């Protein structure tokens, strides 16, 4: 009972573990933070972080499922349960690494692994239907950890007509806004997304959306062409030359000209950047060197960001604040610096760039328990703000 009471004790920090595993399947990020307050007054102190690799068979099954047009229901049921156990292990590993007992974690925010994200209504079973599905059973995870878990962060927004993405802008607003600088928070995960933060911005005035592919396409090419999980530091891309015909063909797709709110993904209609996209790129230039194709993917990422800012962001940024795995890609960061006056990682602003998304879901879980709506209609297109996440008690 004391543990549950501590969730609601005013003045005492709430220790929350945020868990994120993205579309690039490059591991499970866990960030543990001590949180106080809410909204503009929220304070965050990082306790510990850890990345755990997916067990090989789990990663293989997730990849197979993500790319399949059809997937057995029995396998989906078992993968959902298996993934909950994998998240449990990752959280326990992070707690051990941080030197704290698991009993001192008050709450978990677990995004889960996206299976499908279909926010645009389709005619299905006699009605216009939209939906989103992330694997990782919150109730099972709460039961095995003995800790309340917030999960399923996207469904409420989609049910209200929203895109269910991006969800990090609330965190960007809380941690990266400024009263005197125009900032853009850019996350380079599997998909690249940005949050526009003009000086003095209010929560309801945020603009945020997915700009296009990032690590998903680059990692897919590295694995397909080099047998490597990713292009470390972008060294292969740096040695290549972008194939302009491919870059221009991709950037001419309707997604990039469409106004926000909008979201992309692995198999999103008109904005899918998974294995089919990788195979399409290779087919456009079958004799090309791997380095040239990797340079092409990097150019698509960077130029789609530049186009998005020019088309949709109504100010010139004083600084681009970059996070996600892509911010560790030296070549990608050099390319961005060729287009923007100042490019920094979020580390320089007190937010761990590698674990930003995991921290964001710790904050969203914290606010869900507080009953605070963190869905932002101006960002997602939902009909009203929603409290994001379902709470499972152990």
mmCIF file of C-alpha atoms in Angstrom:
data_model
loop_
_atom_site.group_PDB
_atom_site.id
_atom_site.type_symbol
_atom_site.label_atom_id
_atom_site.label_comp_id
_atom_site.label_asym_id
_atom_site.label_seq_id
_atom_site.Cartn_x
_atom_site.Cartn_y
_atom_site.Cartn_z
ATOM 1 C CA UNK A 1 0.000 0.000 0.000
ATOM 2 C CA UNK A 2 2.838 2.419 0.819
ATOM 3 C CA UNK A 3 4.211 2.079 -2.696
ATOM 4 C CA UNK A 4 0.874 3.096 -4.215
ATOM 5 C CA UNK A 5 0.506 5.976 -1.769
ATOM 6 C CA UNK A 6 3.898 7.303 -2.841
ATOM 7 C CA UNK A 7 2.561 7.730 -6.369
ATOM 8 C CA UNK A 8 0.399 10.553 -5.068
ATOM 9 C CA UNK A 9 2.416 12.058 -2.214
ATOM 10 C CA UNK A 10 2.905 15.764 -2.895
ATOM 11 C CA UNK A 11 6.462 17.011 -2.630
ATOM 12 C CA UNK A 12 8.243 13.663 -2.898
ATOM 13 C CA UNK A 13 9.959 12.688 -6.165
ATOM 14 C CA UNK A 14 8.265 9.982 -8.182
ATOM 15 C CA UNK A 15 10.832 7.562 -9.603
ATOM 16 C CA UNK A 16 9.696 6.499 -13.068
ATOM 17 C CA UNK A 17 11.260 4.118 -15.589
ATOM 18 C CA UNK A 18 10.557 5.039 -19.202
ATOM 19 C CA UNK A 19 10.904 2.269 -21.784
ATOM 20 C CA UNK A 20 11.205 2.761 -25.535
ATOM 21 C CA UNK A 21 11.902 0.349 -28.365
ATOM 22 C CA UNK A 22 11.612 1.979 -31.746
ATOM 23 C CA UNK A 23 10.883 0.986 -35.305
ATOM 24 C CA UNK A 24 14.582 0.514 -36.098
ATOM 25 C CA UNK A 25 14.731 -2.453 -33.642
ATOM 26 C CA UNK A 26 18.141 -1.302 -32.400
ATOM 27 C CA UNK A 27 17.464 -2.171 -28.755
ATOM 28 C CA UNK A 28 15.366 -1.348 -25.704
ATOM 29 C CA UNK A 29 16.165 1.984 -24.077
ATOM 30 C CA UNK A 30 15.321 2.372 -20.390
ATOM 31 C CA UNK A 31 15.694 5.707 -18.602
ATOM 32 C CA UNK A 32 14.997 6.026 -14.878
ATOM 33 C CA UNK A 33 14.254 9.520 -13.606
ATOM 34 C CA UNK A 34 13.044 11.237 -10.446
ATOM 35 C CA UNK A 35 10.149 13.531 -11.359
ATOM 36 C CA UNK A 36 8.498 16.312 -9.401
ATOM 37 C CA UNK A 37 5.645 18.608 -10.332
ATOM 38 C CA UNK A 38 3.699 18.806 -13.559
ATOM 39 C CA UNK A 39 3.572 20.752 -16.806
ATOM 40 C CA UNK A 40 5.770 23.860 -16.954
ATOM 41 C CA UNK A 41 6.779 23.266 -13.328
ATOM 42 C CA UNK A 42 7.934 19.678 -13.869
ATOM 43 C CA UNK A 43 11.514 18.915 -12.834
ATOM 44 C CA UNK A 44 13.492 15.883 -13.927
ATOM 45 C CA UNK A 45 16.611 14.327 -12.454
ATOM 46 C CA UNK A 46 18.172 11.433 -14.342
ATOM 47 C CA UNK A 47 18.862 8.410 -12.132
ATOM 48 C CA UNK A 48 20.174 5.913 -14.679
ATOM 49 C CA UNK A 49 20.006 4.671 -18.258
ATOM 50 C CA UNK A 50 20.636 1.422 -20.059
ATOM 51 C CA UNK A 51 20.146 -0.037 -23.523
ATOM 52 C CA UNK A 52 19.426 -3.760 -23.756
ATOM 53 C CA UNK A 53 19.618 -5.613 -27.047
ATOM 54 C CA UNK A 54 16.629 -7.640 -28.130
ATOM 55 C CA UNK A 55 17.264 -11.380 -27.864
ATOM 56 C CA UNK A 56 18.064 -12.539 -31.401
ATOM 57 C CA UNK A 57 14.937 -14.665 -31.906
ATOM 58 C CA UNK A 58 12.711 -11.851 -30.593
ATOM 59 C CA UNK A 59 14.286 -9.279 -32.918
ATOM 60 C CA UNK A 60 13.903 -11.651 -35.865
ATOM 61 C CA UNK A 61 10.245 -12.291 -35.071
ATOM 62 C CA UNK A 62 9.508 -8.581 -34.583
ATOM 63 C CA UNK A 63 11.103 -7.800 -37.932
ATOM 64 C CA UNK A 64 9.151 -10.572 -39.659
ATOM 65 C CA UNK A 65 5.913 -9.400 -38.103
ATOM 66 C CA UNK A 66 6.523 -5.724 -38.891
ATOM 67 C CA UNK A 67 7.101 -6.398 -42.577
ATOM 68 C CA UNK A 68 4.413 -9.049 -43.088
ATOM 69 C CA UNK A 69 1.113 -8.271 -44.780
ATOM 70 C CA UNK A 70 -0.394 -11.107 -42.722
ATOM 71 C CA UNK A 71 0.824 -12.619 -39.459
ATOM 72 C CA UNK A 72 -0.589 -15.590 -37.491
ATOM 73 C CA UNK A 73 -2.805 -14.583 -34.579
ATOM 74 C CA UNK A 74 -1.315 -17.338 -32.394
ATOM 75 C CA UNK A 75 2.176 -15.974 -33.017
ATOM 76 C CA UNK A 76 1.031 -12.421 -32.308
ATOM 77 C CA UNK A 77 -0.426 -13.522 -28.968
ATOM 78 C CA UNK A 78 2.789 -15.259 -27.945
ATOM 79 C CA UNK A 79 5.015 -12.435 -29.176
ATOM 80 C CA UNK A 80 2.995 -9.972 -27.100
ATOM 81 C CA UNK A 81 3.637 -12.063 -23.983
ATOM 82 C CA UNK A 82 7.288 -12.713 -24.835
ATOM 83 C CA UNK A 83 7.942 -9.031 -25.357
ATOM 84 C CA UNK A 84 6.492 -8.204 -21.933
ATOM 85 C CA UNK A 85 9.054 -10.548 -20.375
ATOM 86 C CA UNK A 86 11.851 -8.946 -22.410
ATOM 87 C CA UNK A 87 10.802 -5.487 -21.183
ATOM 88 C CA UNK A 88 10.730 -6.810 -17.607
ATOM 89 C CA UNK A 89 14.343 -7.966 -17.947
ATOM 90 C CA UNK A 90 15.415 -4.662 -19.502
ATOM 91 C CA UNK A 91 13.901 -2.657 -16.634
ATOM 92 C CA UNK A 92 15.530 -4.880 -14.024
ATOM 93 C CA UNK A 93 18.879 -4.562 -15.823
ATOM 94 C CA UNK A 94 18.540 -0.771 -15.827
ATOM 95 C CA UNK A 95 17.711 -0.706 -12.114
ATOM 96 C CA UNK A 96 20.743 -2.867 -11.310
ATOM 97 C CA UNK A 97 22.945 -0.672 -13.480
ATOM 98 C CA UNK A 98 21.683 2.428 -11.653
ATOM 99 C CA UNK A 99 22.276 0.765 -8.289
ATOM 100 C CA UNK A 100 18.688 0.988 -7.076
ATOM 101 C CA UNK A 101 16.332 -1.795 -5.976
ATOM 102 C CA UNK A 102 13.404 -2.427 -8.278
ATOM 103 C CA UNK A 103 11.136 -1.662 -5.304
ATOM 104 C CA UNK A 104 12.266 1.981 -5.405
ATOM 105 C CA UNK A 105 10.755 2.475 -8.858
ATOM 106 C CA UNK A 106 7.233 3.813 -8.371
ATOM 107 C CA UNK A 107 5.965 3.703 -11.954
ATOM 108 C CA UNK A 108 6.847 2.436 -15.444
ATOM 109 C CA UNK A 109 5.953 4.068 -18.753
ATOM 110 C CA UNK A 110 6.337 1.526 -21.567
ATOM 111 C CA UNK A 111 5.644 2.543 -25.154
ATOM 112 C CA UNK A 112 5.715 -1.014 -26.504
ATOM 113 C CA UNK A 113 6.644 -2.165 -29.994
ATOM 114 C CA UNK A 114 4.517 -0.802 -32.798
ATOM 115 C CA UNK A 115 2.859 -3.519 -34.887
ATOM 116 C CA UNK A 116 0.709 -1.290 -37.060
ATOM 117 C CA UNK A 117 -0.176 2.376 -36.949
ATOM 118 C CA UNK A 118 -3.217 3.195 -39.080
ATOM 119 C CA UNK A 119 -4.617 6.547 -37.925
ATOM 120 C CA UNK A 120 -6.497 7.282 -41.141
ATOM 121 C CA UNK A 121 -10.013 5.775 -41.131
ATOM 122 C CA UNK A 122 -10.575 2.842 -43.468
ATOM 123 C CA UNK A 123 -13.755 1.002 -44.332
ATOM 124 C CA UNK A 124 -13.487 -2.126 -42.195
ATOM 125 C CA UNK A 125 -16.159 -4.559 -40.987
ATOM 126 C CA UNK A 126 -18.913 -2.186 -41.971
ATOM 127 C CA UNK A 127 -17.552 1.021 -40.489
ATOM 128 C CA UNK A 128 -14.890 3.698 -40.861
ATOM 129 C CA UNK A 129 -12.140 2.502 -38.520
ATOM 130 C CA UNK A 130 -8.709 3.728 -37.473
ATOM 131 C CA UNK A 131 -6.362 2.147 -34.967
ATOM 132 C CA UNK A 132 -2.902 1.602 -33.599
ATOM 133 C CA UNK A 133 -1.321 -1.416 -31.941
ATOM 134 C CA UNK A 134 1.817 -1.661 -29.818
ATOM 135 C CA UNK A 135 2.950 -5.017 -28.449
ATOM 136 C CA UNK A 136 3.982 -5.464 -24.829
ATOM 137 C CA UNK A 137 1.182 -6.253 -22.391
ATOM 138 C CA UNK A 138 1.047 -3.587 -19.677
ATOM 139 C CA UNK A 139 -0.949 -5.759 -17.279
ATOM 140 C CA UNK A 140 1.521 -8.636 -17.585
ATOM 141 C CA UNK A 141 4.471 -6.295 -17.072
ATOM 142 C CA UNK A 142 2.866 -4.724 -13.993
ATOM 143 C CA UNK A 143 2.183 -8.178 -12.559
ATOM 144 C CA UNK A 144 5.737 -9.479 -12.975
ATOM 145 C CA UNK A 145 7.442 -6.275 -11.839
ATOM 146 C CA UNK A 146 5.035 -5.512 -9.005
ATOM 147 C CA UNK A 147 4.924 -1.899 -10.233
ATOM 148 C CA UNK A 148 2.109 0.093 -11.895
ATOM 149 C CA UNK A 149 2.653 0.374 -15.649
ATOM 150 C CA UNK A 150 1.334 2.954 -18.101
ATOM 151 C CA UNK A 151 1.195 1.677 -21.691
ATOM 152 C CA UNK A 152 -0.844 2.029 -24.902
ATOM 153 C CA UNK A 153 -0.087 5.745 -25.193
ATOM 154 C CA UNK A 154 -1.426 6.274 -28.721
ATOM 155 C CA UNK A 155 -4.927 4.773 -28.771
ATOM 156 C CA UNK A 156 -6.825 7.587 -27.059
ATOM 157 C CA UNK A 157 -5.543 10.200 -29.480
ATOM 158 C CA UNK A 158 -6.354 8.017 -32.507
ATOM 159 C CA UNK A 159 -9.854 7.390 -31.118
ATOM 160 C CA UNK A 160 -10.344 11.172 -31.049
ATOM 161 C CA UNK A 161 -9.430 11.491 -34.709
ATOM 162 C CA UNK A 162 -5.756 12.250 -34.155
ATOM 163 C CA UNK A 163 -2.619 10.821 -35.708
ATOM 164 C CA UNK A 164 -1.522 9.319 -32.378
ATOM 165 C CA UNK A 165 1.903 10.745 -33.209
ATOM 166 C CA UNK A 166 4.206 12.344 -32.492
ATOM 167 C CA UNK A 167 3.874 12.081 -28.708
ATOM 168 C CA UNK A 168 7.243 13.536 -27.671
ATOM 169 C CA UNK A 169 6.240 17.225 -28.190
ATOM 170 C CA UNK A 170 4.816 17.485 -24.658
ATOM 171 C CA UNK A 171 8.222 16.418 -23.337
ATOM 172 C CA UNK A 172 9.965 18.842 -25.709
ATOM 173 C CA UNK A 173 7.773 21.645 -24.403
ATOM 174 C CA UNK A 174 8.481 20.808 -20.769
ATOM 175 C CA UNK A 175 12.240 20.385 -21.154
ATOM 176 C CA UNK A 176 13.443 22.374 -24.188
ATOM 177 C CA UNK A 177 11.264 25.474 -24.571
ATOM 178 C CA UNK A 178 12.889 28.894 -24.242
ATOM 179 C CA UNK A 179 11.623 32.412 -23.622
ATOM 180 C CA UNK A 180 14.305 33.996 -25.817
ATOM 181 C CA UNK A 181 15.370 31.472 -28.503
ATOM 182 C CA UNK A 182 13.530 29.972 -31.447
ATOM 183 C CA UNK A 183 14.294 26.270 -31.227
ATOM 184 C CA UNK A 184 13.505 23.137 -33.201
ATOM 185 C CA UNK A 185 13.749 19.832 -31.352
ATOM 186 C CA UNK A 186 14.656 17.150 -33.888
ATOM 187 C CA UNK A 187 14.606 13.453 -33.028
ATOM 188 C CA UNK A 188 16.460 11.086 -35.352
ATOM 189 C CA UNK A 189 15.052 7.673 -34.534
ATOM 190 C CA UNK A 190 13.755 5.171 -37.064
ATOM 191 C CA UNK A 191 11.673 8.072 -38.344
ATOM 192 C CA UNK A 192 12.736 11.721 -38.048
ATOM 193 C CA UNK A 193 10.327 14.052 -36.291
ATOM 194 C CA UNK A 194 10.495 17.650 -35.168
ATOM 195 C CA UNK A 195 8.857 19.946 -32.649
ATOM 196 C CA UNK A 196 8.874 23.668 -33.421
ATOM 197 C CA UNK A 197 9.445 25.705 -30.246
ATOM 198 C CA UNK A 198 9.348 29.439 -30.988
ATOM 199 C CA UNK A 199 10.432 31.710 -28.149
ATOM 200 C CA UNK A 200 7.718 31.907 -25.496
ATOM 201 C CA UNK A 201 5.597 29.168 -27.082
ATOM 202 C CA UNK A 202 2.471 27.954 -25.284
ATOM 203 C CA UNK A 203 1.546 24.271 -25.167
ATOM 204 C CA UNK A 204 -1.478 24.709 -27.419
ATOM 205 C CA UNK A 205 0.628 26.481 -30.039
ATOM 206 C CA UNK A 206 3.070 23.661 -30.719
ATOM 207 C CA UNK A 207 3.767 22.381 -34.211
ATOM 208 C CA UNK A 208 5.227 18.881 -34.542
ATOM 209 C CA UNK A 209 5.247 16.118 -37.156
ATOM 210 C CA UNK A 210 7.257 13.334 -38.776
ATOM 211 C CA UNK A 211 9.541 14.684 -41.501
ATOM 212 C CA UNK A 212 10.449 11.344 -43.107
ATOM 213 C CA UNK A 213 12.912 8.461 -42.820
ATOM 214 C CA UNK A 214 15.997 8.474 -40.606
ATOM 215 C CA UNK A 215 17.708 5.445 -39.050
ATOM 216 C CA UNK A 216 15.140 2.974 -40.386
ATOM 217 C CA UNK A 217 16.228 3.414 -43.987
ATOM 218 C CA UNK A 218 19.927 3.902 -43.266
ATOM 219 C CA UNK A 219 20.137 0.902 -40.941
ATOM 220 C CA UNK A 220 18.140 -1.216 -43.380
ATOM 221 C CA UNK A 221 20.608 -0.450 -46.156
ATOM 222 C CA UNK A 222 23.623 -1.106 -43.913
ATOM 223 C CA UNK A 223 22.241 -4.491 -42.925
ATOM 224 C CA UNK A 224 21.174 -5.411 -46.454
ATOM 225 C CA UNK A 225 24.341 -4.274 -48.254
ATOM 226 C CA UNK A 226 27.101 -4.492 -45.647
ATOM 227 C CA UNK A 227 25.859 -7.081 -43.173
ATOM 228 C CA UNK A 228 26.228 -4.469 -40.423
ATOM 229 C CA UNK A 229 23.447 -3.301 -38.087
ATOM 230 C CA UNK A 230 24.184 0.347 -38.880
ATOM 231 C CA UNK A 231 26.738 2.606 -40.567
ATOM 232 C CA UNK A 232 28.896 3.608 -37.593
ATOM 233 C CA UNK A 233 29.536 7.365 -37.600
ATOM 234 C CA UNK A 234 28.167 7.424 -41.158
ATOM 235 C CA UNK A 235 31.627 6.515 -42.469
ATOM 236 C CA UNK A 236 30.322 4.579 -45.481
ATOM 237 C CA UNK A 237 27.818 7.304 -46.367
ATOM 238 C CA UNK A 238 30.567 9.917 -46.069
ATOM 239 C CA UNK A 239 32.607 8.019 -48.660
ATOM 240 C CA UNK A 240 29.734 7.920 -51.152
ATOM 241 C CA UNK A 241 27.864 10.317 -53.413
ATOM 242 C CA UNK A 242 24.085 10.697 -53.261
ATOM 243 C CA UNK A 243 22.207 9.436 -56.310
ATOM 244 C CA UNK A 244 20.224 12.569 -57.082
ATOM 245 C CA UNK A 245 17.551 10.854 -59.177
ATOM 246 C CA UNK A 246 16.550 8.706 -56.175
ATOM 247 C CA UNK A 247 16.639 11.633 -53.745
ATOM 248 C CA UNK A 248 14.467 13.772 -56.005
ATOM 249 C CA UNK A 249 12.038 10.924 -56.699
ATOM 250 C CA UNK A 250 11.501 10.305 -52.990
ATOM 251 C CA UNK A 251 11.149 13.972 -52.062
ATOM 252 C CA UNK A 252 8.534 14.392 -54.805
ATOM 253 C CA UNK A 253 6.208 11.956 -53.010
ATOM 254 C CA UNK A 254 2.972 13.517 -51.719
ATOM 255 C CA UNK A 255 3.823 12.880 -48.058
ATOM 256 C CA UNK A 256 6.552 15.499 -48.010
ATOM 257 C CA UNK A 257 4.301 18.232 -49.414
ATOM 258 C CA UNK A 258 1.321 17.332 -47.199
ATOM 259 C CA UNK A 259 0.638 19.771 -44.388
ATOM 260 C CA UNK A 260 0.823 18.618 -40.750
ATOM 261 C CA UNK A 261 -0.524 16.887 -38.766
ATOM 262 C CA UNK A 262 1.025 13.809 -40.359
ATOM 263 C CA UNK A 263 2.961 10.728 -39.334
ATOM 264 C CA UNK A 264 5.186 8.202 -41.101
ATOM 265 C CA UNK A 265 6.356 4.689 -40.262
ATOM 266 C CA UNK A 266 7.584 1.334 -41.491
ATOM 267 C CA UNK A 267 4.517 0.498 -43.604
ATOM 268 C CA UNK A 268 2.393 3.658 -43.377
ATOM 269 C CA UNK A 269 0.324 4.243 -46.493
ATOM 270 C CA UNK A 270 2.288 6.641 -48.701
ATOM 271 C CA UNK A 271 4.925 7.128 -46.007
ATOM 272 C CA UNK A 272 6.441 3.702 -45.400
ATOM 273 C CA UNK A 273 10.208 3.562 -45.027
ATOM 274 C CA UNK A 274 10.881 -0.044 -44.002
ATOM 275 C CA UNK A 275 12.276 -2.963 -45.976
ATOM 276 C CA UNK A 276 10.091 -2.335 -49.036
ATOM 277 C CA UNK A 277 11.527 1.168 -49.276
ATOM 278 C CA UNK A 278 15.071 -0.177 -48.904
ATOM 279 C CA UNK A 279 14.503 -2.747 -51.649
ATOM 280 C CA UNK A 280 12.984 -0.063 -53.859
ATOM 281 C CA UNK A 281 16.093 2.107 -53.423
ATOM 282 C CA UNK A 282 18.402 -0.768 -54.338
ATOM 283 C CA UNK A 283 16.293 -1.598 -57.400
ATOM 284 C CA UNK A 284 16.617 1.983 -58.673
ATOM 285 C CA UNK A 285 20.402 1.617 -58.906
ATOM 286 C CA UNK A 286 21.321 -2.085 -58.761
ATOM 287 C CA UNK A 287 24.934 -1.420 -59.793
ATOM 288 C CA UNK A 288 25.493 1.373 -57.276
ATOM 289 C CA UNK A 289 28.125 1.101 -54.584
ATOM 290 C CA UNK A 290 26.792 0.574 -51.046
ATOM 291 C CA UNK A 291 28.413 3.847 -50.005
ATOM 292 C CA UNK A 292 26.462 5.737 -52.673
ATOM 293 C CA UNK A 293 23.148 4.233 -51.560
ATOM 294 C CA UNK A 294 23.925 5.044 -47.928
ATOM 295 C CA UNK A 295 24.825 8.603 -48.921
ATOM 296 C CA UNK A 296 21.509 8.726 -50.788
ATOM 297 C CA UNK A 297 19.561 7.657 -47.694
ATOM 298 C CA UNK A 298 21.372 10.265 -45.603
ATOM 299 C CA UNK A 299 20.581 12.937 -48.193
ATOM 300 C CA UNK A 300 16.893 11.969 -48.157
ATOM 301 C CA UNK A 301 16.853 12.274 -44.369
ATOM 302 C CA UNK A 302 18.598 15.648 -44.268
ATOM 303 C CA UNK A 303 16.857 17.214 -47.252
ATOM 304 C CA UNK A 304 13.414 16.106 -46.072
ATOM 305 C CA UNK A 305 14.139 17.852 -42.760
ATOM 306 C CA UNK A 306 15.313 21.007 -44.541
ATOM 307 C CA UNK A 307 12.206 20.983 -46.760
ATOM 308 C CA UNK A 308 9.912 20.441 -43.781
ATOM 309 C CA UNK A 309 11.384 23.397 -41.912
ATOM 310 C CA UNK A 310 11.200 25.647 -44.979
ATOM 311 C CA UNK A 311 7.634 24.653 -45.821
ATOM 312 C CA UNK A 312 5.939 24.363 -42.460
ATOM 313 C CA UNK A 313 7.929 26.035 -39.654
ATOM 314 C CA UNK A 314 7.028 29.752 -39.517
ATOM 315 C CA UNK A 315 10.363 30.953 -38.121
ATOM 316 C CA UNK A 316 14.096 30.608 -38.657
ATOM 317 C CA UNK A 317 15.498 28.465 -35.842
ATOM 318 C CA UNK A 318 18.281 29.852 -33.694
ATOM 319 C CA UNK A 319 19.252 26.284 -32.876
ATOM 320 C CA UNK A 320 18.404 22.755 -33.976
ATOM 321 C CA UNK A 321 18.414 20.531 -30.865
ATOM 322 C CA UNK A 322 19.027 16.954 -32.024
ATOM 323 C CA UNK A 323 18.418 13.680 -30.186
ATOM 324 C CA UNK A 324 17.981 9.992 -30.990
ATOM 325 C CA UNK A 325 20.449 7.464 -32.340
ATOM 326 C CA UNK A 326 21.013 9.527 -35.478
ATOM 327 C CA UNK A 327 22.630 12.331 -33.499
ATOM 328 C CA UNK A 328 25.606 9.984 -32.946
ATOM 329 C CA UNK A 329 26.039 9.702 -36.733
ATOM 330 C CA UNK A 330 28.907 12.126 -37.365
ATOM 331 C CA UNK A 331 28.242 12.405 -41.090
ATOM 332 C CA UNK A 332 24.529 13.070 -40.629
ATOM 333 C CA UNK A 333 25.234 15.822 -38.108
ATOM 334 C CA UNK A 334 27.796 17.400 -40.461
ATOM 335 C CA UNK A 335 25.185 17.427 -43.221
ATOM 336 C CA UNK A 336 22.656 19.127 -40.939
ATOM 337 C CA UNK A 337 25.239 21.739 -39.950
ATOM 338 C CA UNK A 338 25.551 22.592 -43.629
ATOM 339 C CA UNK A 339 21.921 23.759 -43.612
ATOM 340 C CA UNK A 340 21.282 25.272 -40.174
ATOM 341 C CA UNK A 341 23.088 28.062 -38.341
ATOM 342 C CA UNK A 342 23.531 26.101 -35.116
ATOM 343 C CA UNK A 343 23.106 22.377 -34.522
ATOM 344 C CA UNK A 344 23.560 20.857 -31.049
ATOM 345 C CA UNK A 345 22.621 17.604 -29.366
ATOM 346 C CA UNK A 346 20.054 17.773 -26.587
ATOM 347 C CA UNK A 347 22.853 16.750 -24.191
ATOM 348 C CA UNK A 348 23.876 20.420 -24.279
ATOM 349 C CA UNK A 349 20.421 21.339 -22.955
ATOM 350 C CA UNK A 350 20.318 18.844 -20.100
ATOM 351 C CA UNK A 351 18.396 16.084 -21.910
ATOM 352 C CA UNK A 352 20.242 12.837 -22.632
ATOM 353 C CA UNK A 353 20.161 12.659 -26.432
ATOM 354 C CA UNK A 354 20.332 8.871 -26.615
ATOM 355 C CA UNK A 355 17.549 8.286 -24.090
ATOM 356 C CA UNK A 356 15.272 11.228 -24.842
ATOM 357 C CA UNK A 357 12.358 9.116 -26.070
ATOM 358 C CA UNK A 358 12.576 6.795 -23.062
ATOM 359 C CA UNK A 359 12.591 9.870 -20.802
ATOM 360 C CA UNK A 360 9.597 11.220 -22.700
ATOM 361 C CA UNK A 361 7.544 8.122 -21.900
ATOM 362 C CA UNK A 362 8.575 8.357 -18.253
ATOM 363 C CA UNK A 363 7.145 11.885 -18.249
ATOM 364 C CA UNK A 364 3.977 10.859 -20.121
ATOM 365 C CA UNK A 365 3.404 8.045 -17.599
ATOM 366 C CA UNK A 366 3.960 10.467 -14.720
ATOM 367 C CA UNK A 367 1.401 12.877 -16.178
ATOM 368 C CA UNK A 368 -1.092 10.077 -16.886
ATOM 369 C CA UNK A 369 -1.102 9.217 -13.184
ATOM 370 C CA UNK A 370 -1.492 12.945 -12.468
ATOM 371 C CA UNK A 371 -4.527 12.989 -14.766
ATOM 372 C CA UNK A 372 -2.899 15.564 -17.055
ATOM 373 C CA UNK A 373 -3.801 15.601 -20.751
ATOM 374 C CA UNK A 374 -0.592 15.354 -22.783
ATOM 375 C CA UNK A 375 -2.193 14.814 -26.174
ATOM 376 C CA UNK A 376 -1.897 18.067 -28.138
ATOM 377 C CA UNK A 377 -4.616 18.568 -30.785
ATOM 378 C CA UNK A 378 -2.558 21.189 -32.633
ATOM 379 C CA UNK A 379 0.076 18.488 -33.153
ATOM 380 C CA UNK A 380 -1.968 15.338 -33.765
ATOM 381 C CA UNK A 381 -5.249 16.686 -35.112
ATOM 382 C CA UNK A 382 -7.339 15.086 -32.350
ATOM 383 C CA UNK A 383 -10.683 16.658 -31.495
ATOM 384 C CA UNK A 384 -9.586 17.412 -27.929
ATOM 385 C CA UNK A 385 -6.636 16.877 -25.565
ATOM 386 C CA UNK A 386 -6.476 13.381 -24.091
ATOM 387 C CA UNK A 387 -4.794 11.817 -21.094
ATOM 388 C CA UNK A 388 -2.446 9.409 -22.851
ATOM 389 C CA UNK A 389 -1.895 5.861 -21.651
ATOM 390 C CA UNK A 390 -3.684 3.013 -19.900
ATOM 391 C CA UNK A 391 -2.712 2.292 -16.294
ATOM 392 C CA UNK A 392 -2.223 -1.331 -15.202
ATOM 393 C CA UNK A 393 -1.948 -2.104 -11.505
ATOM 394 C CA UNK A 394 0.021 -5.118 -10.207
#
